[in-house]
Amino acid sequence: MAYTRTDRALNELRPMEAKVGVIKNARGSAMFKIGKTIAYAAVYGPREMHPKFMQNVERGTLRCNYNMMAFSGSGNRVRPGPSRRSREIGLVTQNALAPVIDLTEYPKTVVDVFIELLQTDAGTRCAGICAASLALADAGFKMKDLVCAVSCGVVGDTPVVDLDYSEESYEGGAVDIPIAVIPRTGEITLLQLDGVLSKEQLQKAVTLAKHGIDKIYEVQKAALRAKFTGGK
Amino acid sequence: MIPKSYIQALAKKNTRHDGRRFDEFRQPVTVEYGVSAKSAEGSAKVTMGDTVVVAGVKMEFGQTYPDTPDEGSIMVSAELLPLSSPEYEGGPPTIEAIELSRVVDRGIRESKALDFKKLCVRSGEKMWIVMIDIYPLNAAGNLFDAAALAAIAALKNARFPKVEDDKVIYKEPTDVPLPLSFMPVSCTVFKIGDKFLVDPTRDEELAADARLTVAFTEDGDICAMQKGGDKPLLQNEIFAMVDLASLRAAELRKSL
């Protein structure tokens, strides 16, 4: 089934907004908005890891927690508390961010990243990763780079980047591929895929995503500059 | 953290660690509506100085209760997110979160601000349940007042979703507001030594002996109260606290 995107180009991301230092109590924090999806992230620690047997004597541990606010879903109220879905997203978020952060100075501790979704219109894990990587940078940890994430995929037969909810739930079928990238090296730190597509379509979709990543990187860097260098 | 003894000593000298008067709220006090408009039927974000709280309303159909077959209902939940303070941990709702949600619930329910009869869809069968979820984004003291204000603002902002064949179509909101006849507003007064103050910072909260939350109707009548803290209060102290709360609640109401 052919799909025509009317509100933007196929390689165009939804409008983005990013801000760091939005949660005063946290060591680092950020808000990342893409289209109508709004993610907040806060970083606490390094603090002592409990239970003790989980302590790593060589370096600090990064721990990510993803949560949707009860009213932030597209249908009924989301039941509060961790679900299998949210725990899995916490895990893949952790794996997406761990390669860029150096916690060797903080053995036996944990650095907690909490991600909360205030409003959702698909692409929540990617928005969460973008916010979390900004929050870690805001907290001042040693990092190789930021991490940028966006979903790409195929709606109907059409390869697109940054699917919104109406596209993700398109009745002609959709494939959703969230990707996270370390922009400086091009390394991919998160890759998931739901749906069926050909190798050629995957290639096209991923190429679109890589292009989108650069745009996200610019927005993230501008947000950090706005706080730390007064926008310069 | 500021030591308890220091805050108590300051109170004795009629002053506070941030230089405010006892009856002065932190600034700015702001209410932003529709912060989750795509997802929630109603939503709002309240800022009180460093404290930031969001609340959202979801509407669902439910079975009417046997004792109130002609009424709908509300449900208020609060979660003290570990994102909002280093003091909070994940896991099931803590007793603090439960007390917070119950006090906000009573302020709305007992004031009869929301006409439950109009939330009944079919007598003895089907009702609307208005679910209000409250989350601090930055917990820096006085969550009670910020949460109550956010909850009522989210209710004011809420619109019924469309209903077709007895099913809720969430992506199509109507322009019908909830049957909210007026807006109850709460103010909490804290007692430190023999002094009363409003809108404490977190450090002041931890140094307080007792607190009294009072919710008021638009006419200034009292519609819910909750005493907190483990120190007792005298009758004349309670009336002094209600007077102070009444003045400040009227002030808070202006931000809605």
Coordinates of C-alpha atoms in Angstrom, one line a residue:
Chain A
M1 CA 0.0 0.0 0.0
A2 CA 1.4 3.4 -1.0
Y3 CA 1.8 5.9 1.8
T4 CA 2.1 9.7 1.2
R5 CA 3.4 11.9 3.9
T6 CA 1.7 15.2 3.7
D7 CA 3.1 17.3 6.6
R8 CA 6.8 17.0 5.9
A9 CA 9.4 15.4 3.5
L10 CA 10.2 11.8 3.9
N11 CA 13.7 12.6 5.2
E12 CA 12.5 15.4 7.4
L13 CA 12.4 15.1 11.2
R14 CA 9.5 16.7 13.2
P15 CA 10.4 20.0 14.9
M16 CA 12.8 19.6 17.8
E17 CA 13.4 21.5 21.0
A18 CA 16.1 20.7 23.6
K19 CA 17.0 22.3 26.9
V20 CA 19.5 21.3 29.6
G21 CA 19.4 22.1 33.3
V22 CA 15.6 21.8 33.6
I23 CA 15.5 19.9 36.9
K24 CA 17.3 21.8 39.6
N25 CA 17.6 18.9 42.1
A26 CA 19.5 16.7 39.6
R27 CA 23.2 16.7 38.9
G28 CA 22.3 17.0 35.2
S29 CA 19.0 17.2 33.4
A30 CA 17.5 17.8 30.0
M31 CA 14.2 18.1 28.1
F32 CA 14.1 16.8 24.5
K33 CA 11.0 17.3 22.4
I34 CA 10.5 15.9 18.9
G35 CA 7.1 16.6 17.3
K36 CA 4.6 16.0 20.2
T37 CA 6.8 13.5 22.0
I38 CA 8.3 15.1 25.1
A39 CA 11.0 13.4 27.2
Y40 CA 12.6 14.6 30.5
A41 CA 15.8 13.1 31.8
A42 CA 17.6 13.6 35.1
V43 CA 20.9 12.2 36.3
Y44 CA 21.8 11.5 40.0
G45 CA 25.0 10.2 41.4
P46 CA 27.6 8.8 41.4
R47 CA 26.2 7.4 44.6
E48 CA 26.8 4.2 46.5
M49 CA 25.4 1.1 44.7
H50 CA 22.9 -1.1 46.6
P51 CA 22.7 -4.0 46.8
K52 CA 26.4 -4.3 47.3
F53 CA 27.0 -7.4 45.2
M54 CA 26.1 -5.4 42.1
Q55 CA 29.0 -3.0 42.7
N56 CA 31.7 -3.0 40.0
V57 CA 35.1 -2.5 41.6
E58 CA 36.6 -1.2 38.3
R59 CA 34.1 1.5 37.4
G60 CA 30.8 3.1 38.2
T61 CA 27.7 1.5 36.8
L62 CA 25.3 3.4 34.5
R63 CA 21.6 2.5 35.3
C64 CA 18.7 3.8 33.1
N65 CA 15.1 3.9 34.0
Y66 CA 12.3 4.7 31.4
N67 CA 8.8 5.5 32.4
M68 CA 5.7 6.9 30.7
M69 CA 3.5 9.1 32.9
A70 CA 0.1 7.6 33.4
F71 CA -1.6 10.1 31.2
S72 CA 1.0 10.2 28.4
G73 CA -0.3 7.3 26.3
S74 CA -2.4 7.5 23.2
G75 CA -5.4 5.6 24.6
N76 CA -6.3 4.5 28.1
R77 CA -4.4 5.5 31.2
V78 CA -1.1 3.7 31.4
R79 CA -0.9 1.7 34.5
P80 CA 1.8 3.2 36.7
G81 CA 4.9 1.2 37.8
P82 CA 7.4 -0.7 35.8
S83 CA 6.2 -2.9 32.9
R84 CA 8.0 -5.5 30.9
R85 CA 8.1 -2.9 28.1
S86 CA 9.5 -0.1 30.2
R87 CA 12.2 -2.3 31.8
E88 CA 13.4 -3.5 28.4
I89 CA 13.6 0.1 27.1
G90 CA 15.5 1.0 30.2
L91 CA 18.0 -1.8 29.4
V92 CA 18.5 -0.9 25.7
T93 CA 18.8 2.8 26.7
Q94 CA 21.6 1.9 29.1
N95 CA 23.3 -0.1 26.4
A96 CA 22.9 2.8 23.9
L97 CA 24.6 5.3 26.3
A98 CA 27.2 3.2 28.1
P99 CA 29.8 3.2 25.2
V100 CA 30.2 7.0 25.4
I101 CA 30.5 7.5 29.1
D102 CA 33.7 7.0 31.2
L103 CA 32.9 6.1 34.8
T104 CA 36.3 4.6 35.7
E105 CA 36.8 7.4 38.3
Y106 CA 33.8 6.2 40.3
P107 CA 34.2 2.5 41.2
K108 CA 31.5 0.8 43.2
T109 CA 29.0 3.6 42.5
V110 CA 25.9 3.9 40.4
V111 CA 24.9 6.8 38.1
D112 CA 21.2 6.8 37.8
V113 CA 19.4 8.2 34.7
F114 CA 15.6 8.7 35.0
I115 CA 13.6 9.2 31.9
E116 CA 10.0 10.4 32.0
L117 CA 7.7 10.8 29.1
L118 CA 5.2 13.7 29.6
Q119 CA 3.5 13.3 26.2
T120 CA 4.0 10.7 23.5
D121 CA 3.5 10.6 19.7
A122 CA 5.9 7.6 19.0
G123 CA 9.7 7.6 19.1
T124 CA 9.7 7.7 22.9
R125 CA 12.8 5.6 23.5
C126 CA 14.7 7.7 20.9
A127 CA 13.6 10.9 22.5
G128 CA 14.5 9.5 25.9
I129 CA 18.0 8.6 24.7
C130 CA 18.5 12.1 23.3
A131 CA 17.4 13.7 26.5
A132 CA 19.5 11.3 28.7
S133 CA 22.7 11.8 26.7
L134 CA 22.2 15.6 27.1
A135 CA 21.6 15.2 30.9
L136 CA 24.8 13.2 31.3
A137 CA 26.7 15.9 29.4
D138 CA 25.0 18.5 31.6
A139 CA 26.1 16.6 34.7
G140 CA 29.7 17.0 33.5
F141 CA 30.7 13.3 33.1
K142 CA 33.7 12.4 30.9
M143 CA 32.1 11.5 27.5
K144 CA 33.5 10.6 24.1
D145 CA 30.5 12.1 22.4
L146 CA 26.7 12.6 22.7
V147 CA 24.3 9.9 21.5
C148 CA 21.6 10.7 19.0
A149 CA 18.6 8.5 18.4
V150 CA 15.8 8.5 15.9
S151 CA 13.4 6.0 14.4
C152 CA 13.3 5.2 10.8
G153 CA 11.3 2.7 8.9
V154 CA 8.8 1.9 6.2
V155 CA 5.2 3.1 6.2
G156 CA 3.2 1.2 3.6
D157 CA 6.0 0.9 1.0
T158 CA 7.6 4.2 1.7
P159 CA 10.9 4.5 3.6
V160 CA 10.7 7.4 6.1
V161 CA 12.5 8.8 9.1
D162 CA 11.0 9.8 12.5
L163 CA 7.6 8.0 12.4
D164 CA 4.8 9.6 14.4
Y165 CA 2.0 7.6 16.0
S166 CA -0.3 7.8 13.0
E167 CA 2.5 6.4 10.8
E168 CA 3.5 3.7 13.3
S169 CA -0.1 2.5 13.4
Y170 CA -0.7 3.0 9.7
E171 CA -3.3 0.5 8.6
G172 CA -1.3 -0.5 5.5
G173 CA 1.4 -1.7 7.8
A174 CA 4.6 -0.1 9.1
V175 CA 8.1 -1.1 10.1
D176 CA 9.6 0.8 13.0
I177 CA 13.4 0.8 13.4
P178 CA 14.8 2.9 16.4
I179 CA 18.5 3.6 15.9
A180 CA 21.0 5.3 18.2
V181 CA 24.3 6.5 16.8
I182 CA 27.6 8.0 18.2
P183 CA 27.8 10.8 15.6
R184 CA 31.6 11.2 15.6
T185 CA 32.4 7.6 14.9
G186 CA 29.2 6.5 13.2
E187 CA 28.9 3.6 15.6
I188 CA 25.4 2.3 16.2
T189 CA 24.5 1.7 19.9
L190 CA 20.9 0.8 19.6
L191 CA 19.1 -1.0 16.9
Q192 CA 15.6 -2.6 17.1
L193 CA 13.2 -3.5 14.4
D194 CA 9.5 -4.4 14.4
G195 CA 7.9 -5.5 11.1
V196 CA 8.9 -7.1 7.8
L197 CA 10.9 -5.4 5.1
S198 CA 13.5 -6.2 2.4
K199 CA 17.2 -5.6 2.7
E200 CA 17.0 -2.8 0.2
Q201 CA 14.3 -1.1 2.2
L202 CA 16.3 -1.4 5.4
Q203 CA 19.3 0.2 3.7
K204 CA 17.2 3.1 2.5
A205 CA 15.6 3.6 5.9
V206 CA 18.9 3.5 7.7
T207 CA 20.4 6.0 5.3
L208 CA 17.5 8.4 6.1
A209 CA 18.1 7.9 9.8
K210 CA 21.8 8.7 9.5
H211 CA 20.9 12.0 7.9
G212 CA 18.4 12.7 10.7
I213 CA 21.0 12.0 13.3
D214 CA 23.1 15.0 12.1
K215 CA 20.1 17.3 12.7
I216 CA 19.6 15.9 16.2
Y217 CA 23.3 16.4 17.0
E218 CA 23.1 20.1 16.0
V219 CA 20.0 20.6 18.2
Q220 CA 21.7 18.9 21.2
K221 CA 24.9 20.8 20.8
A222 CA 23.0 24.1 20.6
A223 CA 21.2 23.2 23.9
L224 CA 24.5 22.6 25.7
R225 CA 26.0 25.8 24.2
A226 CA 22.9 27.8 25.3
K227 CA 23.6 26.8 28.9
F228 CA 27.4 26.7 29.1
T229 CA 28.6 29.3 26.6
G230 CA 25.6 31.6 26.5
G231 CA 24.7 30.4 23.0
K232 CA 28.1 30.9 21.3
Chain B
M1 CA 21.3 20.7 53.4
I2 CA 20.5 23.4 56.0
P3 CA 20.5 22.1 59.6
K4 CA 17.1 21.9 61.3
S5 CA 18.4 23.9 64.3
Y6 CA 19.5 26.8 62.1
I7 CA 16.1 27.0 60.5
Q8 CA 14.4 26.9 63.9
A9 CA 16.7 29.6 65.3
L10 CA 15.9 31.8 62.2
A11 CA 12.2 31.3 62.7
K12 CA 12.5 32.4 66.3
K13 CA 14.1 35.6 64.9
N14 CA 11.1 36.0 62.6
T15 CA 13.1 35.3 59.5
R16 CA 13.8 32.5 56.9
H17 CA 16.9 31.2 55.2
D18 CA 15.9 32.7 51.9
G19 CA 14.9 36.0 53.3
R20 CA 11.1 35.6 52.7
R21 CA 8.4 36.7 55.0
F22 CA 6.5 33.9 56.8
D23 CA 3.4 34.5 54.6
E24 CA 5.3 34.9 51.3
F25 CA 5.2 32.3 48.5
R26 CA 8.3 31.7 46.4
Q27 CA 8.2 33.3 43.0
P28 CA 7.2 32.8 40.3
V29 CA 3.9 30.9 40.9
T30 CA 2.8 29.9 37.4
V31 CA 0.3 27.6 35.9
E32 CA 0.8 26.3 32.3
Y33 CA -2.1 24.5 30.7
G34 CA -2.1 21.7 28.1
V35 CA 1.4 20.5 28.7
S36 CA 0.4 17.0 27.6
A37 CA -2.5 18.0 25.3
K38 CA -1.8 15.3 22.7
S39 CA -2.0 12.5 25.2
A40 CA -4.1 13.6 28.2
E41 CA -7.7 14.9 28.3
G42 CA -6.4 17.7 30.5
S43 CA -3.0 18.7 31.8
A44 CA -1.1 21.4 33.6
K45 CA 2.3 22.3 35.0
V46 CA 2.6 24.3 38.2
T47 CA 5.8 26.1 39.2
M48 CA 6.3 27.4 42.7
G49 CA 9.8 28.8 43.0
D50 CA 12.0 25.7 42.5
T51 CA 9.2 23.2 42.9
V52 CA 7.6 22.0 39.6
V53 CA 4.7 19.6 39.5
V54 CA 2.7 18.3 36.5
A55 CA -0.8 16.7 36.6
G56 CA -2.7 15.0 33.9
V57 CA -6.3 13.8 33.5
K58 CA -7.4 10.6 31.7
M59 CA -11.0 9.7 31.3
E60 CA -12.2 6.1 31.2
F61 CA -15.5 4.3 31.4
G62 CA -16.1 2.2 34.5
Q63 CA -18.9 0.3 36.3
T64 CA -20.9 2.5 38.7
Y65 CA -20.5 1.7 42.4
P66 CA -23.5 -0.1 44.1
D67 CA -23.8 2.7 46.8
T68 CA -23.8 5.6 44.2
P69 CA -25.5 4.2 41.1
D70 CA -26.1 7.7 39.7
E71 CA -22.6 9.1 40.0
G72 CA -19.3 9.0 38.3
S73 CA -16.0 9.1 40.2
I74 CA -12.5 10.4 40.4
M75 CA -9.2 8.7 41.2
V76 CA -6.1 10.7 42.3
S77 CA -2.6 9.2 42.2
A78 CA 0.7 10.8 43.0
E79 CA 4.1 9.3 42.4
L80 CA 7.2 10.8 43.9
L81 CA 9.5 10.3 40.9
P82 CA 13.2 9.6 41.6
L83 CA 13.7 12.0 38.7
S84 CA 12.5 14.8 40.8
S85 CA 14.7 14.5 43.9
P86 CA 17.7 12.5 45.2
E87 CA 15.5 11.6 48.3
Y88 CA 13.1 9.5 46.2
E89 CA 13.6 5.9 45.1
G90 CA 11.7 3.8 42.6
G91 CA 9.2 1.1 43.7
P92 CA 5.6 1.0 44.9
P93 CA 4.1 4.3 46.1
T94 CA 5.5 5.4 49.4
I95 CA 3.3 6.5 52.3
E96 CA 4.2 10.2 51.5
A97 CA 2.9 9.7 47.9
I98 CA -0.3 8.1 49.2
E99 CA -1.0 10.9 51.7
L100 CA -0.3 13.5 49.1
S101 CA -2.8 11.9 46.6
R102 CA -5.4 11.4 49.3
V103 CA -5.3 15.0 50.5
V104 CA -5.6 16.3 46.9
D105 CA -8.4 13.8 46.3
R106 CA -10.4 15.0 49.3
G107 CA -10.0 18.6 48.3
I108 CA -11.7 17.9 45.0
R109 CA -14.2 15.2 46.1
E110 CA -15.5 16.8 49.3
S111 CA -15.8 20.3 47.9
K112 CA -18.3 18.9 45.4
A113 CA -16.6 21.1 42.8
L114 CA -17.0 18.3 40.3
D115 CA -20.6 17.3 39.8
F116 CA -20.3 13.5 40.1
K117 CA -24.0 13.1 38.9
K118 CA -23.0 14.5 35.5
L119 CA -20.3 11.9 35.2
C120 CA -22.8 9.1 35.3
V121 CA -23.4 7.7 31.8
R122 CA -26.1 5.1 32.6
S123 CA -27.6 4.8 36.1
G124 CA -26.4 1.6 37.8
E125 CA -24.3 0.7 34.9
K126 CA -21.8 3.0 33.4
M127 CA -19.8 6.0 34.6
W128 CA -16.9 8.2 33.7
I129 CA -13.9 7.8 36.0
V130 CA -11.7 10.9 36.0
M131 CA -8.2 9.8 36.7
I132 CA -5.8 12.4 37.9
D133 CA -2.1 11.6 38.0
I134 CA 0.4 13.9 39.7
Y135 CA 4.1 13.9 39.3
P136 CA 6.7 16.3 40.7
L137 CA 9.4 17.2 38.1
N138 CA 11.5 19.0 40.8
A139 CA 10.5 18.4 44.4
A140 CA 11.8 21.3 46.4
G141 CA 9.2 21.7 49.1
N142 CA 5.5 22.3 49.5
L143 CA 4.3 19.6 47.2
F144 CA 0.9 19.6 48.8
D145 CA -0.1 23.1 47.5
A146 CA 1.6 22.7 44.1
A147 CA 0.0 19.2 43.6
A148 CA -3.5 20.5 44.5
L149 CA -3.1 23.5 42.2
A150 CA -1.8 21.3 39.3
A151 CA -4.7 18.8 39.8
I152 CA -7.4 21.5 39.7
A153 CA -5.7 23.2 36.8
A154 CA -5.6 19.9 34.8
L155 CA -9.3 19.4 35.6
K156 CA -10.1 22.9 34.3
N157 CA -8.1 22.2 31.2
A158 CA -9.8 18.8 30.5
R159 CA -12.3 18.1 27.8
F160 CA -14.4 15.0 27.3
P161 CA -13.1 12.7 24.5
K162 CA -15.5 11.7 21.8
V163 CA -17.7 8.7 22.4
E164 CA -19.0 6.4 19.6
D165 CA -21.0 3.2 20.0
D166 CA -20.2 3.4 23.7
K167 CA -16.5 3.5 23.1
V168 CA -14.1 6.3 23.9
I169 CA -12.3 7.7 20.8
Y170 CA -9.3 9.2 22.6
K171 CA -7.7 10.9 19.6
E172 CA -10.8 13.1 19.1
P173 CA -11.4 15.5 21.9
T174 CA -14.7 17.4 22.1
D175 CA -14.9 21.0 23.3
V176 CA -17.1 19.9 26.3
P177 CA -15.4 20.8 29.6
L178 CA -15.8 18.7 32.8
P179 CA -18.7 19.6 35.1
L180 CA -16.5 21.7 37.3
S181 CA -18.6 24.3 39.1
F182 CA -15.7 26.0 40.9
M183 CA -12.1 25.5 41.8
P184 CA -11.0 24.5 45.3
V185 CA -7.6 25.7 46.2
S186 CA -5.4 24.5 49.1
C187 CA -2.8 26.2 51.2
T188 CA -0.6 24.4 53.8
V189 CA 0.6 26.2 56.8
F190 CA 3.7 24.9 58.7
K191 CA 4.6 25.4 62.3
I192 CA 8.2 25.8 63.3
G193 CA 8.6 26.5 67.0
D194 CA 5.7 28.9 67.7
K195 CA 5.8 30.5 64.2
F196 CA 3.6 29.8 61.2
L197 CA 4.8 30.0 57.7
V198 CA 3.7 29.0 54.2
D199 CA 5.4 27.5 51.1
P200 CA 8.4 26.0 52.9
T201 CA 11.5 24.9 51.1
R202 CA 12.4 21.2 51.6
D203 CA 14.8 22.1 54.4
E204 CA 12.1 24.1 56.2
E205 CA 9.7 21.2 55.7
L206 CA 12.1 18.9 57.4
A207 CA 12.5 21.3 60.3
A208 CA 8.8 21.8 60.9
D209 CA 6.9 20.5 63.9
A210 CA 3.5 20.2 62.3
R211 CA 1.5 21.3 59.2
L212 CA -2.1 21.9 58.3
T213 CA -3.4 21.7 54.8
V214 CA -6.7 23.6 54.3
A215 CA -8.7 23.5 51.0
F216 CA -11.1 26.3 50.3
T217 CA -14.1 26.8 48.0
E218 CA -14.4 29.9 45.9
D219 CA -16.5 31.5 48.6
G220 CA -13.8 30.9 51.2
D221 CA -15.5 28.0 52.9
I222 CA -13.3 25.2 54.1
C223 CA -13.8 21.9 52.2
A224 CA -11.0 19.7 53.4
M225 CA -8.2 19.6 56.0
Q226 CA -5.3 17.5 56.9
K227 CA -3.0 17.9 59.9
G228 CA 0.5 16.5 59.4
G229 CA 3.6 16.0 61.4
D230 CA 3.9 14.3 64.8
K231 CA 3.6 17.4 67.1
P232 CA 0.2 18.4 68.4
L233 CA -1.6 21.7 67.6
L234 CA -3.8 23.8 70.0
Q235 CA -7.2 24.9 68.9
N236 CA -6.3 28.6 68.7
E237 CA -3.2 27.6 66.7
I238 CA -5.4 25.8 64.2
F239 CA -7.6 28.8 63.8
A240 CA -4.6 31.1 63.3
M241 CA -3.3 28.6 60.7
V242 CA -6.7 28.5 58.9
D243 CA -6.8 32.3 58.7
L244 CA -3.3 32.5 57.2
A245 CA -4.1 29.6 54.8
S246 CA -7.3 31.4 53.7
L247 CA -5.4 34.6 52.8
R248 CA -2.7 32.8 50.9
A249 CA -5.2 30.4 49.1
A250 CA -7.0 33.5 47.7
E251 CA -3.7 34.7 46.4
L252 CA -2.9 31.3 44.8
R253 CA -6.3 31.2 43.1
K254 CA -5.3 34.2 41.0
S255 CA -2.7 32.1 39.2
L256 CA -5.4 29.7 37.8

